[in-house]
């Protein structure tokens, strides 16, 4: 699919990658991991073609397409959301425009009849290409992707530039997904997605027919999507088969082996140097000394990645609150004409660990502000329990920090006098050491700002924490440390997070917010998802029950004469039903055979494709232009054939699913 041939890349005196050779095959789903600043985004840019390596080449097959989603810097035009997303299928749009033009020409009396055969032939070709690319289902695909990413139906008609930055990223992602490029490069695609949208994207990418490479700080997302982890470290790329959880175990084992090998190497070097120093000036040992010196010069030092710095902290102890922590009675909230929360009652008890879930814009942050007392409800009341001490971490807490202050002064400004001596220790625990404490807040990264905002919370002990997206911009290691600190916290916790792993590990109660309601579910997020699924299934069953009851009542009122005909009618119905089942079974078996045959064809064509790509990746492949062009054409034909087969396979699968439903 894509081949990195001896690429190197650096900035100034710092080298990110050195003589790296690596390959990504068709249909692979790879997670790119590594410490901040290792070069993950730079590598994606080089693969996308927006940045060149210093040396080496990035080799892509002819006809392949690459879609790249950056972390930021997106700009959209004045198009509607639907029109903006459709740009991901520009070829289809051009075909549709050409077909309309041909239709107009064919219906134009001024066009000579002699031109009609040529126009009809071209129209047939364009229509065939349009059908092959599933052009007639384009609008349906656009709607499916937009709904999956959290857009309401009416949002499709809005101008794309009127949406916030987070929704702009969703529009860009939808555009890429619709285009279905041969290689999908995603840099933190879940940053602005709620749990519902993340779950949808997980499923979509897990079934994506082409290659995917992504960077994400969401380990649950990585576990659900990728089949290989590629780590960027020590100026090279190292592959680990499996998902992120497998990678963690394998990485730790590899590092242990490296450290042991490094230790043995250093011991051996020490022994050799000791021998040299001891016998350097003895003529009888001169040959041995020279031999060992030559051996030392040939030793390549084993490089071991430096130990990763990790935040270590715990929330300070505080006196316990009463059993009832916060009570909302008849609370509601309306902004302009939008009723975000209708009147509802809510009791928060001591020791609860509650996750607020729901789509973006559903009212989670509003409910959090009501609970924190940052906003008053329009109706109803908020009551605090006995000895309540609250720490509220707002969604934009990191951006609220004064950019002109230094890191050290930021903590001093809000600290009680008795906490000032401990400020340097707290900053050190959050990886702000030496000259870092004198940096201006304005030059800090998003992750550094978030760490500083969390560190500020430690200056004031609290028995109740209200956290709105505390993991934003935190890497996986920092998120894990925050998770451990919160799990050890013995007070009351209410939080919003779009990190599934974070929610799964921490929450013991779920409040679902949406459509003006706040519904409480006891148990974990996994149990909440199961409960919601069961509720939907129960609702479907309940809608059919009255029909069955009505039929029974009618049957009970049937006349005696009709009852005599029941056995014969029943036998006829059973026979017809049995025949229908047999026909359905035969149809299912036939469809299964077709699916199996198509899958075998796809496997055969992909094997041939991989064989071709191995040949095409050779450095001297293009020395013989004639044979190279032949293989490139064969590669392109295979790609098209696989695409058609995948479309047929998807159609059959969708048909099977609809029949089962």
GROMACS .gro file of C-alpha atoms in nm, residues 81-508:
model
  428
   81UNK     CA    1  -2.242   2.082   0.550
   82UNK     CA    2  -2.380   1.832   0.296
   83UNK     CA    3  -2.210   2.004   0.001
   84UNK     CA    4  -1.883   2.029   0.197
   85UNK     CA    5  -1.889   1.659   0.280
   86UNK     CA    6  -1.972   1.563  -0.079
   87UNK     CA    7  -1.639   1.711  -0.185
   88UNK     CA    8  -1.500   1.379  -0.063
   89UNK     CA    9  -1.652   1.226  -0.377
   90UNK     CA   10  -1.556   1.491  -0.632
   91UNK     CA   11  -1.519   1.233  -0.909
   92UNK     CA   12  -1.878   1.120  -0.855
   93UNK     CA   13  -1.998   1.479  -0.855
   94UNK     CA   14  -1.814   1.542  -1.182
   95UNK     CA   15  -1.972   1.231  -1.333
   96UNK     CA   16  -2.317   1.342  -1.219
   97UNK     CA   17  -2.259   1.687  -1.368
   98UNK     CA   18  -2.143   1.532  -1.697
   99UNK     CA   19  -2.448   1.301  -1.711
  100UNK     CA   20  -2.681   1.598  -1.664
  101UNK     CA   21  -2.499   1.785  -1.938
  102UNK     CA   22  -2.528   1.486  -2.173
  103UNK     CA   23  -2.899   1.453  -2.092
  104UNK     CA   24  -2.947   1.819  -2.179
  105UNK     CA   25  -2.761   1.777  -2.507
  106UNK     CA   26  -2.962   1.468  -2.600
  107UNK     CA   27  -3.284   1.657  -2.535
  108UNK     CA   28  -3.169   1.965  -2.724
  109UNK     CA   29  -3.326   1.982  -3.070
  110UNK     CA   30  -3.041   2.199  -3.196
  111UNK     CA   31  -2.789   1.915  -3.148
  112UNK     CA   32  -2.750   1.724  -3.480
  113UNK     CA   33  -2.884   1.369  -3.481
  114UNK     CA   34  -2.546   1.248  -3.604
  115UNK     CA   35  -2.400   1.341  -3.264
  116UNK     CA   36  -2.649   1.130  -3.070
  117UNK     CA   37  -2.462   0.793  -3.097
  118UNK     CA   38  -2.143   0.950  -2.959
  119UNK     CA   39  -2.336   1.123  -2.679
  120UNK     CA   40  -2.526   0.805  -2.593
  121UNK     CA   41  -2.205   0.603  -2.582
  122UNK     CA   42  -2.042   0.853  -2.347
  123UNK     CA   43  -2.357   0.871  -2.135
  124UNK     CA   44  -2.356   0.491  -2.103
  125UNK     CA   45  -1.990   0.495  -1.995
  126UNK     CA   46  -2.050   0.773  -1.741
  127UNK     CA   47  -2.360   0.602  -1.603
  128UNK     CA   48  -2.175   0.271  -1.568
  129UNK     CA   49  -1.892   0.443  -1.381
  130UNK     CA   50  -2.145   0.625  -1.163
  131UNK     CA   51  -2.322   0.301  -1.073
  132UNK     CA   52  -1.993   0.120  -1.011
  133UNK     CA   53  -1.895   0.382  -0.756
  134UNK     CA   54  -2.237   0.356  -0.589
  135UNK     CA   55  -2.325   0.708  -0.695
  136UNK     CA   56  -2.700   0.662  -0.659
  137UNK     CA   57  -2.653   0.590  -0.288
  138UNK     CA   58  -2.434   0.898  -0.234
  139UNK     CA   59  -2.696   1.101  -0.047
  140UNK     CA   60  -2.778   0.807   0.178
  141UNK     CA   61  -2.409   0.754   0.261
  142UNK     CA   62  -2.367   1.123   0.343
  143UNK     CA   63  -2.663   1.112   0.579
  144UNK     CA   64  -2.538   0.791   0.747
  145UNK     CA   65  -2.193   0.936   0.814
  146UNK     CA   66  -2.323   1.272   0.937
  147UNK     CA   67  -2.574   1.107   1.171
  148UNK     CA   68  -2.305   0.872   1.298
  149UNK     CA   69  -2.080   1.169   1.382
  150UNK     CA   70  -2.357   1.341   1.576
  151UNK     CA   71  -2.507   1.584   1.323
  152UNK     CA   72  -2.883   1.638   1.328
  153UNK     CA   73  -3.069   1.612   0.998
  154UNK     CA   74  -3.129   1.987   0.983
  155UNK     CA   75  -2.756   2.055   1.033
  156UNK     CA   76  -2.689   1.940   0.677
  157UNK     CA   77  -2.838   2.260   0.537
  158UNK     CA   78  -2.635   2.493   0.762
  159UNK     CA   79  -2.324   2.671   0.635
  160UNK     CA   80  -2.018   2.474   0.745
  161UNK     CA   81  -1.826   2.782   0.858
  162UNK     CA   82  -2.093   2.861   1.121
  163UNK     CA   83  -1.996   2.555   1.328
  164UNK     CA   84  -1.741   2.562   1.612
  165UNK     CA   85  -1.390   2.423   1.577
  166UNK     CA   86  -1.483   2.082   1.717
  167UNK     CA   87  -1.770   2.042   1.472
  168UNK     CA   88  -1.547   2.168   1.189
  169UNK     CA   89  -1.322   1.869   1.261
  170UNK     CA   90  -1.624   1.640   1.237
  171UNK     CA   91  -1.714   1.787   0.897
  172UNK     CA   92  -1.358   1.726   0.776
  173UNK     CA   93  -1.368   1.370   0.910
  174UNK     CA   94  -1.704   1.306   0.739
  175UNK     CA   95  -1.557   1.433   0.410
  176UNK     CA   96  -1.266   1.191   0.438
  177UNK     CA   97  -1.485   0.894   0.530
  178UNK     CA   98  -1.718   0.956   0.238
  179UNK     CA   99  -1.423   0.966  -0.002
  180UNK     CA  100  -1.304   0.621   0.116
  181UNK     CA  101  -0.936   0.680   0.027
  182UNK     CA  102  -0.700   0.386  -0.012
  183UNK     CA  103  -0.507   0.514   0.291
  184UNK     CA  104  -0.677   0.698   0.577
  185UNK     CA  105  -0.444   0.898   0.805
  186UNK     CA  106  -0.613   1.028   1.122
  187UNK     CA  107  -0.436   1.247   1.380
  188UNK     CA  108  -0.637   1.237   1.702
  189UNK     CA  109  -0.977   1.182   1.532
  190UNK     CA  110  -1.163   1.139   1.864
  191UNK     CA  111  -1.055   1.472   2.020
  192UNK     CA  112  -1.391   1.639   1.962
  193UNK     CA  113  -1.621   1.336   1.956
  194UNK     CA  114  -1.864   1.235   2.228
  195UNK     CA  115  -1.902   0.873   2.336
  196UNK     CA  116  -2.184   0.802   2.091
  197UNK     CA  117  -1.984   0.932   1.795
  198UNK     CA  118  -1.669   0.751   1.913
  199UNK     CA  119  -1.857   0.422   1.932
  200UNK     CA  120  -1.991   0.475   1.580
  201UNK     CA  121  -1.645   0.565   1.446
  202UNK     CA  122  -1.496   0.255   1.611
  203UNK     CA  123  -1.740   0.032   1.423
  204UNK     CA  124  -1.692   0.222   1.096
  205UNK     CA  125  -1.311   0.202   1.103
  206UNK     CA  126  -1.311  -0.162   1.216
  207UNK     CA  127  -1.505  -0.244   0.896
  208UNK     CA  128  -1.319   0.003   0.669
  209UNK     CA  129  -1.208  -0.185   0.354
  210UNK     CA  130  -0.879   0.003   0.305
  211UNK     CA  131  -0.569   0.087   0.510
  212UNK     CA  132  -0.597   0.308   0.820
  213UNK     CA  133  -0.322   0.467   1.028
  214UNK     CA  134  -0.417   0.677   1.329
  215UNK     CA  135  -0.280   0.858   1.632
  216UNK     CA  136  -0.501   0.856   1.942
  217UNK     CA  137  -0.472   0.903   2.317
  218UNK     CA  138  -0.784   0.691   2.366
  219UNK     CA  139  -0.666   0.338   2.448
  220UNK     CA  140  -1.018   0.190   2.430
  221UNK     CA  141  -1.055   0.331   2.078
  222UNK     CA  142  -0.718   0.187   1.978
  223UNK     CA  143  -0.808  -0.152   2.124
  224UNK     CA  144  -1.133  -0.158   1.926
  225UNK     CA  145  -0.991  -0.045   1.591
  226UNK     CA  146  -0.626  -0.131   1.526
  227UNK     CA  147  -0.464  -0.466   1.452
  228UNK     CA  148  -0.103  -0.342   1.476
  229UNK     CA  149   0.079  -0.083   1.684
  230UNK     CA  150   0.378   0.099   1.537
  231UNK     CA  151   0.591   0.275   1.796
  232UNK     CA  152   0.806   0.570   1.698
  233UNK     CA  153   1.105   0.589   1.929
  234UNK     CA  154   1.485   0.615   1.908
  235UNK     CA  155   1.460   0.758   1.552
  236UNK     CA  156   1.299   0.442   1.415
  237UNK     CA  157   0.969   0.252   1.387
  238UNK     CA  158   0.902  -0.072   1.575
  239UNK     CA  159   0.598  -0.292   1.500
  240UNK     CA  160   0.391  -0.480   1.757
  241UNK     CA  161   0.112  -0.710   1.629
  242UNK     CA  162  -0.220  -0.679   1.808
  243UNK     CA  163  -0.406  -0.392   1.976
  244UNK     CA  164  -0.289  -0.134   2.228
  245UNK     CA  165  -0.331  -0.354   2.536
  246UNK     CA  166  -0.116  -0.624   2.373
  247UNK     CA  167   0.139  -0.360   2.276
  248UNK     CA  168   0.179  -0.238   2.636
  249UNK     CA  169   0.273  -0.586   2.756
  250UNK     CA  170   0.503  -0.654   2.461
  251UNK     CA  171   0.667  -0.311   2.488
  252UNK     CA  172   0.742  -0.352   2.857
  253UNK     CA  173   0.887  -0.699   2.795
  254UNK     CA  174   1.100  -0.565   2.508
  255UNK     CA  175   1.227  -0.275   2.720
  256UNK     CA  176   1.319  -0.520   2.997
  257UNK     CA  177   1.514  -0.729   2.745
  258UNK     CA  178   1.686  -0.418   2.608
  259UNK     CA  179   1.785  -0.299   2.954
  260UNK     CA  180   1.921  -0.642   3.041
  261UNK     CA  181   2.116  -0.658   2.713
  262UNK     CA  182   2.246  -0.303   2.779
  263UNK     CA  183   2.358  -0.408   3.127
  264UNK     CA  184   2.539  -0.716   2.995
  265UNK     CA  185   2.702  -0.510   2.721
  266UNK     CA  186   2.825  -0.249   2.967
  267UNK     CA  187   2.958  -0.524   3.196
  268UNK     CA  188   3.148  -0.677   2.906
  269UNK     CA  189   3.286  -0.340   2.797
  270UNK     CA  190   3.393  -0.277   3.157
  271UNK     CA  191   3.580  -0.609   3.172
  272UNK     CA  192   3.753  -0.544   2.839
  273UNK     CA  193   3.859  -0.194   2.942
  274UNK     CA  194   3.986  -0.327   3.275
  275UNK     CA  195   4.202  -0.580   3.085
  276UNK     CA  196   4.334  -0.307   2.853
  277UNK     CA  197   4.416  -0.072   3.140
  278UNK     CA  198   4.592  -0.352   3.329
  279UNK     CA  199   4.810  -0.483   3.049
  280UNK     CA  200   4.844  -0.177   2.821
  281UNK     CA  201   5.216  -0.139   2.886
  282UNK     CA  202   5.316  -0.508   2.897
  283UNK     CA  203   5.492  -0.618   2.580
  284UNK     CA  204   5.385  -0.979   2.623
  285UNK     CA  205   5.018  -0.874   2.620
  286UNK     CA  206   5.042  -0.615   2.342
  287UNK     CA  207   4.869  -0.831   2.080
  288UNK     CA  208   4.581  -0.916   2.316
  289UNK     CA  209   4.541  -0.552   2.416
  290UNK     CA  210   4.526  -0.444   2.050
  291UNK     CA  211   4.272  -0.718   1.976
  292UNK     CA  212   4.046  -0.600   2.256
  293UNK     CA  213   4.080  -0.235   2.156
  294UNK     CA  214   3.973  -0.331   1.803
  295UNK     CA  215   3.678  -0.523   1.951
  296UNK     CA  216   3.573  -0.220   2.156
  297UNK     CA  217   3.576   0.001   1.847
  298UNK     CA  218   3.334  -0.235   1.669
  299UNK     CA  219   3.079  -0.255   1.949
  300UNK     CA  220   2.755  -0.074   1.865
  301UNK     CA  221   2.606   0.060   2.190
  302UNK     CA  222   2.257  -0.069   2.262
  303UNK     CA  223   2.014   0.221   2.284
  304UNK     CA  224   1.740   0.208   2.544
  305UNK     CA  225   1.453   0.458   2.542
  306UNK     CA  226   1.469   0.692   2.840
  307UNK     CA  227   1.235   0.627   3.128
  308UNK     CA  228   0.908   0.807   3.065
  309UNK     CA  229   0.831   1.081   3.311
  310UNK     CA  230   0.495   1.018   3.474
  311UNK     CA  231   0.278   1.240   3.694
  312UNK     CA  232   0.243   1.110   4.051
  313UNK     CA  233  -0.009   1.272   4.282
  314UNK     CA  234  -0.308   1.215   4.506
  315UNK     CA  235  -0.592   1.441   4.605
  316UNK     CA  236  -0.549   1.581   4.959
  317UNK     CA  237  -0.767   1.452   5.241
  318UNK     CA  238  -1.070   1.653   5.342
  319UNK     CA  239  -1.340   1.616   5.607
  320UNK     CA  240  -1.633   1.406   5.488
  321UNK     CA  241  -1.957   1.557   5.369
  322UNK     CA  242  -2.301   1.452   5.483
  323UNK     CA  243  -2.475   1.158   5.320
  324UNK     CA  244  -2.675   1.392   5.094
  325UNK     CA  245  -2.419   1.589   4.896
  326UNK     CA  246  -2.618   1.795   4.642
  327UNK     CA  247  -2.992   1.794   4.579
  328UNK     CA  248  -3.168   1.945   4.276
  329UNK     CA  249  -3.545   1.982   4.312
  330UNK     CA  250  -3.762   2.075   4.015
  331UNK     CA  251  -3.455   2.219   3.843
  332UNK     CA  252  -3.471   2.335   3.481
  333UNK     CA  253  -3.258   2.543   3.245
  334UNK     CA  254  -3.342   2.727   2.926
  335UNK     CA  255  -3.116   2.931   2.698
  336UNK     CA  256  -3.310   3.174   2.479
  337UNK     CA  257  -3.587   2.950   2.346
  338UNK     CA  258  -3.398   2.620   2.384
  339UNK     CA  259  -3.509   2.412   2.681
  340UNK     CA  260  -3.188   2.228   2.772
  341UNK     CA  261  -3.321   2.066   3.090
  342UNK     CA  262  -3.685   2.026   3.182
  343UNK     CA  263  -3.782   2.026   3.552
  344UNK     CA  264  -3.627   1.725   3.725
  345UNK     CA  265  -3.515   1.600   4.068
  346UNK     CA  266  -3.169   1.464   4.145
  347UNK     CA  267  -3.003   1.348   4.467
  348UNK     CA  268  -2.624   1.300   4.482
  349UNK     CA  269  -2.513   1.079   4.771
  350UNK     CA  270  -2.172   1.067   4.936
  351UNK     CA  271  -1.921   0.835   4.772
  352UNK     CA  272  -2.095   0.827   4.433
  353UNK     CA  273  -1.886   0.808   4.118
  354UNK     CA  274  -2.114   0.941   3.849
  355UNK     CA  275  -2.042   0.983   3.478
  356UNK     CA  276  -2.260   1.222   3.277
  357UNK     CA  277  -2.307   1.085   2.925
  358UNK     CA  278  -2.490   1.204   2.617
  359UNK     CA  279  -2.418   1.359   2.278
  360UNK     CA  280  -2.243   1.694   2.246
  361UNK     CA  281  -2.486   1.976   2.313
  362UNK     CA  282  -2.723   1.755   2.513
  363UNK     CA  283  -2.676   1.954   2.835
  364UNK     CA  284  -2.400   1.769   3.025
  365UNK     CA  285  -2.195   2.083   3.094
  366UNK     CA  286  -2.514   2.270   3.187
  367UNK     CA  287  -2.604   2.006   3.444
  368UNK     CA  288  -2.246   2.014   3.574
  369UNK     CA  289  -2.267   2.393   3.626
  370UNK     CA  290  -2.600   2.355   3.807
  371UNK     CA  291  -2.450   2.093   4.038
  372UNK     CA  292  -2.142   2.308   4.100
  373UNK     CA  293  -2.352   2.616   4.175
  374UNK     CA  294  -2.180   2.806   3.891
  375UNK     CA  295  -2.527   2.870   3.746
  376UNK     CA  296  -2.866   2.887   3.912
  377UNK     CA  297  -3.157   2.685   3.773
  378UNK     CA  298  -3.437   2.882   3.607
  379UNK     CA  299  -3.689   2.693   3.819
  380UNK     CA  300  -3.655   2.478   4.128
  381UNK     CA  301  -3.369   2.481   4.377
  382UNK     CA  302  -3.020   2.353   4.457
  383UNK     CA  303  -2.946   2.238   4.813
  384UNK     CA  304  -2.601   2.163   4.953
  385UNK     CA  305  -2.548   1.890   5.208
  386UNK     CA  306  -2.364   1.911   5.540
  387UNK     CA  307  -1.993   2.011   5.527
  388UNK     CA  308  -1.987   2.019   5.147
  389UNK     CA  309  -1.657   2.133   4.992
  390UNK     CA  310  -1.659   2.142   4.611
  391UNK     CA  311  -1.383   2.164   4.350
  392UNK     CA  312  -1.519   2.237   4.003
  393UNK     CA  313  -1.302   2.175   3.695
  394UNK     CA  314  -1.480   2.341   3.402
  395UNK     CA  315  -1.451   2.222   3.042
  396UNK     CA  316  -1.246   2.531   2.953
  397UNK     CA  317  -1.052   2.534   3.281
  398UNK     CA  318  -0.713   2.510   3.108
  399UNK     CA  319  -0.793   2.801   2.875
  400UNK     CA  320  -0.895   3.016   3.172
  401UNK     CA  321  -0.540   3.029   3.303
  402UNK     CA  322  -0.380   3.371   3.277
  403UNK     CA  323  -0.137   3.348   2.980
  404UNK     CA  324   0.097   3.621   3.108
  405UNK     CA  325   0.169   3.450   3.440
  406UNK     CA  326   0.445   3.194   3.484
  407UNK     CA  327   0.369   2.835   3.583
  408UNK     CA  328   0.492   2.902   3.937
  409UNK     CA  329   0.300   3.229   3.977
  410UNK     CA  330  -0.020   3.063   3.854
  411UNK     CA  331  -0.019   2.832   4.154
  412UNK     CA  332   0.100   3.099   4.398
  413UNK     CA  333  -0.186   3.332   4.295
  414UNK     CA  334  -0.457   3.095   4.412
  415UNK     CA  335  -0.281   2.920   4.698
  416UNK     CA  336  -0.353   2.961   5.071
  417UNK     CA  337  -0.050   3.070   5.272
  418UNK     CA  338   0.008   2.732   5.433
  419UNK     CA  339   0.023   2.567   5.086
  420UNK     CA  340   0.287   2.798   4.933
  421UNK     CA  341   0.590   2.596   5.060
  422UNK     CA  342   0.456   2.285   4.886
  423UNK     CA  343   0.409   2.450   4.545
  424UNK     CA  344   0.748   2.344   4.403
  425UNK     CA  345   0.681   1.984   4.509
  426UNK     CA  346   0.336   1.990   4.345
  427UNK     CA  347   0.480   2.133   4.023
  428UNK     CA  348   0.753   1.870   4.024
  429UNK     CA  349   0.490   1.598   4.058
  430UNK     CA  350   0.322   1.737   3.744
  431UNK     CA  351   0.650   1.736   3.545
  432UNK     CA  352   0.724   2.107   3.582
  433UNK     CA  353   1.083   2.117   3.697
  434UNK     CA  354   1.385   2.347   3.686
  435UNK     CA  355   1.331   2.625   3.428
  436UNK     CA  356   0.986   2.489   3.331
  437UNK     CA  357   0.831   2.661   3.634
  438UNK     CA  358   0.927   3.001   3.488
  439UNK     CA  359   0.760   2.943   3.151
  440UNK     CA  360   0.468   3.168   3.062
  441UNK     CA  361   0.134   2.990   3.053
  442UNK     CA  362   0.079   3.130   2.702
  443UNK     CA  363   0.360   2.914   2.555
  444UNK     CA  364   0.247   2.586   2.714
  445UNK     CA  365   0.096   2.304   2.508
  446UNK     CA  366  -0.263   2.190   2.561
  447UNK     CA  367  -0.150   1.893   2.769
  448UNK     CA  368   0.078   2.109   2.986
  449UNK     CA  369  -0.203   2.356   3.052
  450UNK     CA  370  -0.438   2.076   3.154
  451UNK     CA  371  -0.176   1.934   3.393
  452UNK     CA  372  -0.129   2.280   3.545
  453UNK     CA  373  -0.505   2.327   3.587
  454UNK     CA  374  -0.533   1.990   3.763
  455UNK     CA  375  -0.231   2.074   3.983
  456UNK     CA  376  -0.409   2.390   4.097
  457UNK     CA  377  -0.692   2.174   4.235
  458UNK     CA  378  -0.452   2.017   4.487
  459UNK     CA  379  -0.412   2.348   4.670
  460UNK     CA  380  -0.766   2.330   4.808
  461UNK     CA  381  -0.884   2.002   4.967
  462UNK     CA  382  -1.237   1.902   4.869
  463UNK     CA  383  -1.474   1.616   4.944
  464UNK     CA  384  -1.662   1.654   4.614
  465UNK     CA  385  -1.503   1.684   4.269
  466UNK     CA  386  -1.694   1.800   3.962
  467UNK     CA  387  -1.477   1.743   3.653
  468UNK     CA  388  -1.586   1.842   3.302
  469UNK     CA  389  -1.354   1.679   3.046
  470UNK     CA  390  -1.043   1.662   3.268
  471UNK     CA  391  -0.859   1.434   3.020
  472UNK     CA  392  -0.868   1.679   2.727
  473UNK     CA  393  -0.520   1.705   2.570
  474UNK     CA  394  -0.371   1.455   2.816
  475UNK     CA  395  -0.169   1.168   2.674
  476UNK     CA  396  -0.242   0.809   2.774
  477UNK     CA  397   0.019   0.799   3.052
  478UNK     CA  398  -0.108   1.120   3.216
  479UNK     CA  399  -0.469   1.002   3.183
  480UNK     CA  400  -0.378   0.675   3.357
  481UNK     CA  401  -0.219   0.863   3.648
  482UNK     CA  402  -0.522   1.091   3.684
  483UNK     CA  403  -0.742   0.782   3.674
  484UNK     CA  404  -0.542   0.618   3.954
  485UNK     CA  405  -0.563   0.933   4.168
  486UNK     CA  406  -0.941   0.954   4.119
  487UNK     CA  407  -0.987   0.585   4.197
  488UNK     CA  408  -0.803   0.645   4.527
  489UNK     CA  409  -1.016   0.954   4.604
  490UNK     CA  410  -1.262   0.865   4.884
  491UNK     CA  411  -1.503   1.155   4.828
  492UNK     CA  412  -1.784   1.212   4.579
  493UNK     CA  413  -1.701   1.235   4.208
  494UNK     CA  414  -1.912   1.359   3.917
  495UNK     CA  415  -1.742   1.383   3.580
  496UNK     CA  416  -1.782   1.416   3.206
  497UNK     CA  417  -1.540   1.233   2.979
  498UNK     CA  418  -1.541   1.110   2.621
  499UNK     CA  419  -1.266   0.860   2.702
  500UNK     CA  420  -1.443   0.521   2.712
  501UNK     CA  421  -1.164   0.352   2.908
  502UNK     CA  422  -1.170   0.632   3.166
  503UNK     CA  423  -1.548   0.604   3.208
  504UNK     CA  424  -1.544   0.223   3.221
  505UNK     CA  425  -1.282   0.213   3.497
  506UNK     CA  426  -1.420   0.492   3.712
  507UNK     CA  427  -1.800   0.523   3.695
  508UNK     CA  428  -2.031   0.326   3.923
   0.00000   0.00000   0.00000
